[in-house]
Protein backbone atom coordinates (compact mmCIF):
# COMPACT_ATOMS: atom_id res chain seq x y z
CA UNK A 1 0.00 0.00 0.00
CA UNK A 2 1.58 3.22 -1.21
CA UNK A 3 0.37 6.32 0.69
CA UNK A 4 0.98 8.41 -2.44
CA UNK A 5 -1.66 6.40 -4.34
CA UNK A 6 -4.16 7.02 -1.55
CA UNK A 7 -3.30 10.73 -1.45
CA UNK A 8 -3.51 11.07 -5.25
CA UNK A 9 -6.84 9.23 -5.19
CA UNK A 10 -8.22 11.52 -2.48
CA UNK A 11 -7.12 14.66 -4.36
CA UNK A 12 -8.53 13.30 -7.62
CA UNK A 13 -11.75 12.41 -5.79
CA UNK A 14 -12.08 15.97 -4.53
CA UNK A 15 -11.55 17.28 -8.07
CA UNK A 16 -14.36 15.07 -9.34
CA UNK A 17 -16.44 15.90 -6.27
CA UNK A 18 -16.25 19.63 -6.90
CA UNK A 19 -17.64 19.22 -10.42
CA UNK A 20 -20.26 16.66 -9.40
CA UNK A 21 -21.16 18.82 -6.37
CA UNK A 22 -21.76 21.80 -8.64
CA UNK A 23 -24.06 19.65 -10.76
CA UNK A 24 -25.90 18.50 -7.64
CA UNK A 25 -26.24 22.11 -6.47
CA UNK A 26 -27.90 23.06 -9.76
CA UNK A 27 -30.39 20.22 -9.29
CA UNK A 28 -31.08 21.13 -5.65
CA UNK A 29 -29.75 17.80 -4.35
CA UNK A 30 -27.22 19.01 -1.77
CA UNK A 31 -29.70 19.45 1.13
CA UNK A 32 -30.61 15.76 0.77
CA UNK A 33 -26.91 14.85 1.14
CA UNK A 34 -26.74 17.15 4.17
CA UNK A 35 -29.72 15.34 5.64
CA UNK A 36 -27.59 12.16 5.79
CA UNK A 37 -25.28 13.93 8.26
CA UNK A 38 -28.09 15.57 10.22
CA UNK A 39 -28.02 19.02 8.61
CA UNK A 40 -30.28 19.37 5.55
CA UNK A 41 -28.54 22.43 4.13
CA UNK A 42 -26.69 22.86 0.85
CA UNK A 43 -23.47 23.82 2.67
CA UNK A 44 -23.48 20.72 4.88
CA UNK A 45 -24.43 18.61 1.88
CA UNK A 46 -21.54 19.97 -0.17
CA UNK A 47 -19.06 19.38 2.66
CA UNK A 48 -20.33 15.83 3.23
CA UNK A 49 -20.20 15.22 -0.52
CA UNK A 50 -16.56 16.34 -0.70
CA UNK A 51 -15.58 14.09 2.21
CA UNK A 52 -17.32 11.15 0.53
CA UNK A 53 -15.67 12.07 -2.78
CA UNK A 54 -12.23 12.07 -1.16
CA UNK A 55 -12.85 8.68 0.49
CA UNK A 56 -14.08 7.15 -2.76
CA UNK A 57 -11.08 8.66 -4.55
CA UNK A 58 -8.70 7.21 -1.95
CA UNK A 59 -10.28 3.78 -2.45
CA UNK A 60 -9.84 4.23 -6.22
CA UNK A 61 -6.13 4.85 -5.61
CA UNK A 62 -5.89 1.69 -3.52
CA UNK A 63 -7.75 -0.51 -5.98
CA UNK A 64 -6.72 0.80 -9.41
CA UNK A 65 -3.23 2.29 -8.92
CA UNK A 66 -1.52 -0.57 -10.74
CA UNK A 67 -4.04 -0.52 -13.60
CA UNK A 68 -4.02 3.19 -14.43
CA UNK A 69 -1.13 3.71 -16.86
CA UNK A 70 -2.27 6.90 -18.51
CA UNK A 71 -5.25 9.06 -19.35
CA UNK A 72 -7.10 6.37 -21.32
CA UNK A 73 -7.00 3.74 -18.61
CA UNK A 74 -7.72 6.41 -16.00
CA UNK A 75 -10.84 7.46 -17.88
CA UNK A 76 -11.98 3.86 -18.37
CA UNK A 77 -11.49 2.72 -14.80
CA UNK A 78 -12.82 6.02 -13.49
CA UNK A 79 -16.06 5.76 -15.50
CA UNK A 80 -16.47 2.16 -14.35
CA UNK A 81 -15.88 3.11 -10.70
CA UNK A 82 -18.30 6.02 -10.95
CA UNK A 83 -20.95 3.58 -12.20
CA UNK A 84 -20.22 1.19 -9.36
CA UNK A 85 -20.68 4.02 -6.87
CA UNK A 86 -24.00 4.95 -8.46
CA UNK A 87 -25.21 1.45 -7.53
CA UNK A 88 -23.57 1.55 -4.09
CA UNK A 89 -24.51 5.17 -3.29
CA UNK A 90 -27.96 6.39 -4.32
CA UNK A 91 -29.37 2.95 -5.08
CA UNK A 92 -28.10 1.21 -1.93
CA UNK A 93 -26.35 3.11 0.88
CA UNK A 94 -28.20 6.42 0.73
CA UNK A 95 -31.67 4.87 1.18
CA UNK A 96 -30.26 2.80 4.05
CA UNK A 97 -28.82 5.87 5.76
CA UNK A 98 -32.13 7.67 5.35
CA UNK A 99 -34.08 4.81 6.97
CA UNK A 100 -35.79 3.59 3.81
CA UNK A 101 -34.35 0.07 3.97
CA UNK A 102 -32.20 -2.11 1.77
CA UNK A 103 -33.18 -2.56 -1.85
CA UNK A 104 -35.86 0.12 -2.00
CA UNK A 105 -34.23 1.55 -5.15
CA UNK A 106 -33.32 -1.80 -6.70
CA UNK A 107 -35.97 -1.72 -9.39
CA UNK A 108 -36.13 -0.42 -12.93
CA UNK A 109 -38.48 2.49 -12.14
CA UNK A 110 -36.25 3.86 -9.36
CA UNK A 111 -33.09 3.31 -11.40
CA UNK A 112 -34.64 5.07 -14.40
CA UNK A 113 -35.60 8.02 -12.22
CA UNK A 114 -31.98 8.22 -11.07
CA UNK A 115 -30.37 8.25 -14.53
CA UNK A 116 -29.27 11.89 -14.08
CA UNK A 117 -27.43 10.71 -10.97
CA UNK A 118 -25.74 7.98 -13.03
CA UNK A 119 -24.54 10.67 -15.45
CA UNK A 120 -23.12 12.66 -12.54
CA UNK A 121 -21.39 9.62 -11.06
CA UNK A 122 -19.80 8.72 -14.39
CA UNK A 123 -18.61 12.31 -14.88
CA UNK A 124 -17.20 12.20 -11.35
CA UNK A 125 -15.41 8.95 -12.24
CA UNK A 126 -14.01 10.37 -15.49
CA UNK A 127 -12.55 13.35 -13.64
CA UNK A 128 -11.31 11.08 -10.83
CA UNK A 129 -9.53 8.71 -13.22
CA UNK A 130 -8.07 11.40 -15.44
CA UNK A 131 -6.82 13.44 -12.48
CA UNK A 132 -5.39 10.32 -10.81
CA UNK A 133 -3.49 9.46 -14.00
CA UNK A 134 -2.21 13.03 -14.31
CA UNK A 135 -1.05 13.13 -10.69
CA UNK A 136 0.67 9.78 -11.09
CA UNK A 137 2.44 10.92 -14.24
CA UNK A 138 3.43 14.20 -12.66
CA UNK A 139 4.91 12.38 -9.65
CA UNK A 140 6.85 9.88 -11.75
CA UNK A 141 6.79 10.67 -15.50
CA UNK A 142 9.42 8.10 -16.50
CA UNK A 143 7.77 5.16 -14.73
CA UNK A 144 4.26 5.93 -16.01
CA UNK A 145 5.52 6.41 -19.56
CA UNK A 146 7.40 3.11 -19.35
CA UNK A 147 4.35 1.26 -18.00
CA UNK A 148 2.13 2.71 -20.71
CA UNK A 149 4.64 1.74 -23.42
CA UNK A 150 4.94 -1.82 -22.09
CA UNK A 151 1.15 -2.25 -22.23
CA UNK A 152 0.89 -1.10 -25.85
CA UNK A 153 3.75 -3.25 -27.12
XYZ file of N, CA and C in Angstrom:
459
model
N 0.847 -1.178 0.000
C 0.000 0.000 0.000
C 0.891 1.240 0.000
N 0.793 2.012 -1.051
C 1.581 3.221 -1.209
C 0.739 4.433 -0.791
N 1.154 5.157 0.254
C 0.367 6.325 0.692
C 0.174 7.362 -0.407
N 1.120 7.435 -1.345
C 0.980 8.405 -2.437
C -0.229 8.075 -3.302
N -0.484 6.779 -3.541
C -1.656 6.404 -4.335
C -2.948 6.802 -3.634
N -2.977 6.634 -2.322
C -4.158 7.020 -1.546
C -4.334 8.531 -1.601
N -3.245 9.262 -1.422
C -3.296 10.731 -1.455
C -3.718 11.222 -2.839
N -3.129 10.659 -3.886
C -3.512 11.066 -5.247
C -4.984 10.744 -5.504
N -5.433 9.594 -5.023
C -6.839 9.235 -5.192
C -7.760 10.203 -4.474
N -7.386 10.582 -3.249
C -8.220 11.520 -2.484
C -8.290 12.878 -3.178
N -7.145 13.368 -3.653
C -7.120 14.659 -4.358
C -7.945 14.571 -5.643
N -7.772 13.481 -6.388
C -8.534 13.299 -7.623
C -10.026 13.178 -7.317
N -10.354 12.525 -6.200
C -11.748 12.406 -5.788
C -12.359 13.759 -5.467
N -11.587 14.614 -4.820
C -12.075 15.966 -4.526
C -12.286 16.752 -5.818
N -11.382 16.595 -6.781
C -11.548 17.285 -8.070
C -12.859 16.863 -8.731
N -13.094 15.558 -8.778
C -14.356 15.069 -9.335
C -15.545 15.502 -8.500
N -15.364 15.512 -7.179
C -16.438 15.898 -6.269
C -16.858 17.346 -6.411
N -15.910 18.217 -6.708
C -16.248 19.633 -6.903
C -17.167 19.789 -8.116
N -16.820 19.113 -9.207
C -17.643 19.216 -10.420
C -19.005 18.563 -10.197
N -18.998 17.359 -9.646
C -20.258 16.663 -9.397
C -21.096 17.437 -8.373
N -20.451 18.011 -7.370
C -21.157 18.817 -6.374
C -21.826 20.029 -6.983
N -21.157 20.667 -7.942
C -21.762 21.805 -8.636
C -22.996 21.362 -9.416
N -22.904 20.188 -10.039
C -24.062 19.655 -10.764
C -25.218 19.373 -9.794
N -24.884 18.798 -8.639
C -25.898 18.496 -7.636
C -26.530 19.781 -7.094
N -25.722 20.819 -6.947
C -26.245 22.106 -6.468
C -27.260 22.664 -7.461
N -26.969 22.552 -8.747
C -27.896 23.058 -9.764
C -29.218 22.293 -9.759
N -29.165 21.028 -9.327
C -30.386 20.217 -9.292
C -31.062 20.259 -7.920
N -30.489 21.014 -6.973
C -31.077 21.132 -5.648
C -30.929 19.884 -4.782
N -29.913 19.069 -5.049
C -29.748 17.797 -4.350
C -28.899 17.883 -3.080
N -28.147 18.957 -2.895
C -27.216 19.010 -1.768
C -27.891 18.960 -0.393
N -29.057 19.582 -0.178
C -29.698 19.447 1.131
C -30.017 17.987 1.496
N -30.340 17.167 0.504
C -30.610 15.756 0.772
C -29.333 15.053 1.247
N -28.189 15.414 0.685
C -26.915 14.854 1.142
C -26.642 15.343 2.562
N -26.910 16.606 2.825
C -26.742 17.147 4.169
C -27.632 16.451 5.183
N -28.798 16.042 4.757
C -29.718 15.337 5.637
C -29.095 14.038 6.156
N -28.244 13.398 5.364
C -27.592 12.160 5.786
C -26.668 12.389 6.979
N -26.179 13.619 7.137
C -25.285 13.927 8.264
C -25.993 14.793 9.307
N -27.302 14.883 9.201
C -28.085 15.574 10.216
C -28.256 17.064 10.028
N -27.874 17.593 8.872
C -28.023 19.021 8.615
C -28.469 19.222 7.169
N -29.776 19.304 6.920
C -30.283 19.366 5.550
C -30.102 20.726 4.879
N -28.854 21.172 4.810
C -28.539 22.427 4.128
C -27.600 22.129 2.955
N -27.576 23.041 2.008
C -26.692 22.864 0.853
C -25.224 22.873 1.274
N -24.865 23.744 2.218
C -23.475 23.818 2.674
C -23.011 22.525 3.321
N -23.827 21.990 4.227
C -23.484 20.723 4.881
C -23.465 19.593 3.864
N -24.392 19.633 2.921
C -24.429 18.610 1.884
C -23.186 18.642 1.016
N -22.734 19.855 0.661
C -21.536 19.969 -0.175
C -20.304 19.478 0.580
N -20.196 19.852 1.853
C -19.060 19.381 2.663
C -19.065 17.862 2.798
N -20.220 17.294 3.116
C -20.327 15.834 3.227
C -19.991 15.175 1.899
N -20.478 15.762 0.815
C -20.204 15.223 -0.517
C -18.701 15.226 -0.819
N -18.004 16.292 -0.447
C -16.557 16.344 -0.698
C -15.796 15.322 0.138
N -16.217 15.113 1.376
C -15.579 14.087 2.207
C -15.791 12.707 1.591
N -17.013 12.424 1.182
C -17.325 11.148 0.534
C -16.518 11.011 -0.753
N -16.434 12.091 -1.523
C -15.673 12.069 -2.779
C -14.207 11.755 -2.537
N -13.630 12.334 -1.488
C -12.228 12.071 -1.157
C -12.036 10.618 -0.735
N -12.959 10.083 0.052
C -12.850 8.684 0.487
C -12.986 7.713 -0.692
N -13.929 8.000 -1.567
C -14.084 7.152 -2.759
C -12.844 7.265 -3.639
N -12.303 8.470 -3.778
C -11.078 8.656 -4.552
C -9.910 7.905 -3.948
N -9.775 7.948 -2.620
C -8.698 7.211 -1.949
C -8.846 5.721 -2.211
N -10.071 5.203 -2.170
C -10.275 3.776 -2.455
C -9.944 3.463 -3.918
N -10.222 4.405 -4.813
C -9.836 4.231 -6.222
C -8.319 4.082 -6.321
N -7.584 4.935 -5.610
C -6.128 4.853 -5.614
C -5.618 3.523 -5.095
N -6.266 2.995 -4.071
C -5.887 1.692 -3.521
C -6.157 0.556 -4.502
N -7.314 0.598 -5.139
C -7.752 -0.513 -5.981
C -7.127 -0.475 -7.376
N -7.068 0.710 -7.989
C -6.724 0.800 -9.408
C -5.331 1.344 -9.701
N -4.533 1.648 -8.680
C -3.230 2.288 -8.924
C -2.363 1.508 -9.899
N -2.391 0.203 -9.848
C -1.522 -0.571 -10.743
C -2.126 -0.749 -12.137
N -3.377 -0.361 -12.303
C -4.038 -0.521 -13.601
C -4.096 0.773 -14.413
N -3.952 1.901 -13.738
C -4.021 3.192 -14.430
C -2.623 3.542 -14.922
N -2.441 3.470 -16.245
C -1.134 3.712 -16.857
C -1.088 4.995 -17.660
N -2.199 5.656 -17.761
C -2.270 6.901 -18.512
C -3.704 7.400 -18.526
N -3.937 8.423 -19.315
C -5.251 9.059 -19.349
C -6.349 8.089 -19.788
N -6.079 7.292 -20.810
C -7.102 6.370 -21.321
C -7.564 5.366 -20.281
N -6.612 4.711 -19.632
C -7.001 3.735 -18.610
C -7.598 4.446 -17.398
N -7.120 5.638 -17.088
C -7.715 6.407 -15.995
C -9.169 6.725 -16.277
N -9.460 7.152 -17.500
C -10.845 7.458 -17.878
C -11.721 6.207 -17.826
N -11.203 5.102 -18.342
C -11.980 3.858 -18.370
C -12.296 3.338 -16.979
N -11.268 3.204 -16.159
C -11.492 2.717 -14.797
C -12.290 3.723 -13.971
N -12.068 4.998 -14.212
C -12.821 6.019 -13.492
C -14.304 5.964 -13.825
N -14.647 5.849 -15.102
C -16.058 5.762 -15.502
C -16.704 4.513 -14.900
N -15.969 3.407 -14.948
C -16.473 2.165 -14.345
C -16.727 2.350 -12.852
N -15.768 2.935 -12.143
C -15.878 3.107 -10.700
C -16.995 4.084 -10.340
N -17.175 5.109 -11.155
C -18.298 6.016 -10.946
C -19.627 5.274 -11.050
N -19.742 4.390 -12.041
C -20.955 3.584 -12.196
C -21.187 2.650 -11.026
N -20.111 2.053 -10.533
C -20.222 1.190 -9.356
C -20.754 1.986 -8.166
N -20.241 3.203 -7.994
C -20.681 4.022 -6.866
C -22.092 4.559 -7.047
N -22.596 4.614 -8.259
C -24.003 4.946 -8.464
C -24.873 3.833 -7.864
N -24.468 2.587 -8.090
C -25.206 1.454 -7.527
C -25.051 1.431 -6.002
N -23.815 1.602 -5.525
C -23.570 1.548 -4.088
C -24.147 2.754 -3.351
N -24.075 3.943 -3.957
C -24.507 5.171 -3.286
C -26.004 5.372 -3.300
N -26.534 6.042 -4.340
C -27.956 6.393 -4.318
C -28.913 5.204 -4.411
N -28.460 4.097 -4.985
C -29.367 2.954 -5.082
C -29.336 2.066 -3.839
N -28.248 2.145 -3.047
C -28.102 1.213 -1.926
C -27.867 1.916 -0.586
N -26.729 2.572 -0.418
C -26.346 3.113 0.883
C -27.174 4.325 1.302
N -27.456 5.212 0.371
C -28.198 6.422 0.729
C -29.601 6.095 1.266
N -30.365 5.218 0.603
C -31.669 4.865 1.182
C -31.527 4.205 2.563
N -30.489 3.410 2.741
C -30.261 2.798 4.051
C -30.010 3.852 5.124
N -29.155 4.819 4.793
C -28.821 5.866 5.756
C -30.015 6.765 6.068
N -30.958 6.823 5.153
C -32.131 7.670 5.354
C -33.312 6.876 5.918
N -33.057 5.627 6.324
C -34.076 4.814 6.969
C -35.108 4.199 6.058
N -34.816 4.138 4.754
C -35.794 3.587 3.812
C -35.641 2.079 3.614
N -34.548 1.511 4.097
C -34.353 0.066 3.974
C -33.461 -0.305 2.806
N -33.082 -1.566 2.809
C -32.203 -2.107 1.769
C -33.021 -2.521 0.550
N -32.560 -2.121 -0.616
C -33.179 -2.563 -1.855
C -34.366 -1.757 -2.321
N -34.699 -0.671 -1.614
C -35.864 0.122 -1.999
C -35.703 0.707 -3.405
N -34.481 0.983 -3.819
C -34.233 1.549 -5.153
C -33.708 0.514 -6.149
N -33.795 -0.763 -5.797
C -33.320 -1.804 -6.701
C -34.445 -2.271 -7.616
N -34.968 -1.364 -8.398
C -35.972 -1.716 -9.389
C -35.803 -0.784 -10.574
N -36.359 -1.180 -11.697
C -36.129 -0.419 -12.927
C -36.727 0.985 -12.863
N -37.870 1.158 -12.212
C -38.480 2.487 -12.138
C -37.603 3.447 -11.337
N -37.104 3.003 -10.192
C -36.247 3.857 -9.359
C -34.927 4.148 -10.072
N -34.352 3.121 -10.681
C -33.086 3.313 -11.401
C -33.269 4.284 -12.561
N -34.376 4.159 -13.282
C -34.641 5.069 -14.405
C -34.788 6.506 -13.914
N -35.439 6.679 -12.770
C -35.602 8.025 -12.220
C -34.262 8.615 -11.795
N -33.291 7.757 -11.536
C -31.984 8.221 -11.074
C -30.926 8.236 -12.188
N -31.344 8.190 -13.429
C -30.366 8.252 -14.529
C -29.554 9.545 -14.533
N -30.127 10.703 -14.182
C -29.270 11.892 -14.082
C -28.152 11.710 -13.052
N -28.436 10.992 -11.979
C -27.425 10.708 -10.970
C -26.341 9.798 -11.540
N -26.728 8.846 -12.381
C -25.739 7.982 -13.035
C -24.797 8.830 -13.886
N -25.360 9.778 -14.622
C -24.536 10.670 -15.445
C -23.538 11.418 -14.565
N -24.001 11.952 -13.449
C -23.118 12.661 -12.537
C -22.030 11.772 -11.967
N -22.381 10.540 -11.602
C -21.394 9.617 -11.057
C -20.337 9.234 -12.099
N -20.768 9.051 -13.331
C -19.802 8.715 -14.395
C -18.893 9.910 -14.673
N -19.450 11.119 -14.703
C -18.614 12.314 -14.884
C -17.622 12.435 -13.730
N -18.097 12.211 -12.502
C -17.197 12.198 -11.350
C -16.061 11.195 -11.591
N -16.414 9.987 -12.011
C -15.410 8.951 -12.243
C -14.430 9.311 -13.341
N -14.908 9.943 -14.404
C -14.014 10.368 -15.488
C -12.990 11.382 -14.975
N -13.460 12.337 -14.195
C -12.551 13.347 -13.639
C -11.602 12.698 -12.634
N -12.128 11.812 -11.793
C -11.311 11.083 -10.828
C -10.191 10.329 -11.536
N -10.526 9.527 -12.528
C -9.534 8.705 -13.220
C -8.511 9.517 -13.985
N -8.973 10.552 -14.667
C -8.072 11.402 -15.442
C -7.117 12.154 -14.511
N -7.650 12.701 -13.427
C -6.818 13.441 -12.477
C -5.836 12.511 -11.781
N -6.289 11.306 -11.432
C -5.394 10.324 -10.807
C -4.240 9.986 -11.756
N -4.542 9.766 -13.021
C -3.491 9.459 -14.000
C -2.527 10.636 -14.131
N -3.061 11.847 -14.180
C -2.215 13.033 -14.308
C -1.308 13.193 -13.093
N -1.865 13.016 -11.898
C -1.053 13.130 -10.691
C 0.033 12.059 -10.646
N -0.310 10.854 -11.057
C 0.674 9.776 -11.086
C 1.788 10.055 -12.077
N 1.435 10.584 -13.239
C 2.445 10.917 -14.245
C 3.318 12.076 -13.764
N 2.691 13.049 -13.153
C 3.431 14.196 -12.656
C 4.422 13.787 -11.577
N 4.037 12.831 -10.736
C 4.906 12.383 -9.650
C 6.058 11.525 -10.157
N 5.832 10.790 -11.249
C 6.853 9.882 -11.754
C 6.686 9.711 -13.263
N 7.061 10.711 -14.062
C 6.791 10.667 -15.502
C 7.502 9.534 -16.227
N 8.680 9.158 -15.805
C 9.423 8.099 -16.497
C 8.758 6.752 -16.272
N 8.384 6.453 -15.035
C 7.769 5.162 -14.726
C 6.418 5.008 -15.404
N 5.575 6.052 -15.395
C 4.258 5.927 -16.005
C 4.365 5.828 -17.518
N 5.328 6.520 -18.106
C 5.525 6.412 -19.560
C 6.013 5.007 -19.914
N 6.898 4.466 -19.103
C 7.398 3.106 -19.347
C 6.316 2.053 -19.200
N 5.464 2.212 -18.197
C 4.354 1.256 -18.003
C 3.383 1.334 -19.160
N 3.073 2.561 -19.599
C 2.125 2.707 -20.714
C 2.710 2.092 -21.975
N 4.002 2.296 -22.221
C 4.637 1.738 -23.416
C 4.648 0.215 -23.364
N 4.886 -0.371 -22.193
C 4.940 -1.823 -22.087
C 3.562 -2.451 -22.292
N 2.486 -1.700 -22.040
C 1.146 -2.254 -22.226
C 0.653 -2.099 -23.661
N 1.315 -1.251 -24.446
C 0.892 -1.096 -25.851
C 1.735 -1.965 -26.765
N 2.853 -2.440 -26.279
C 3.755 -3.253 -27.123
C 3.277 -4.672 -27.253
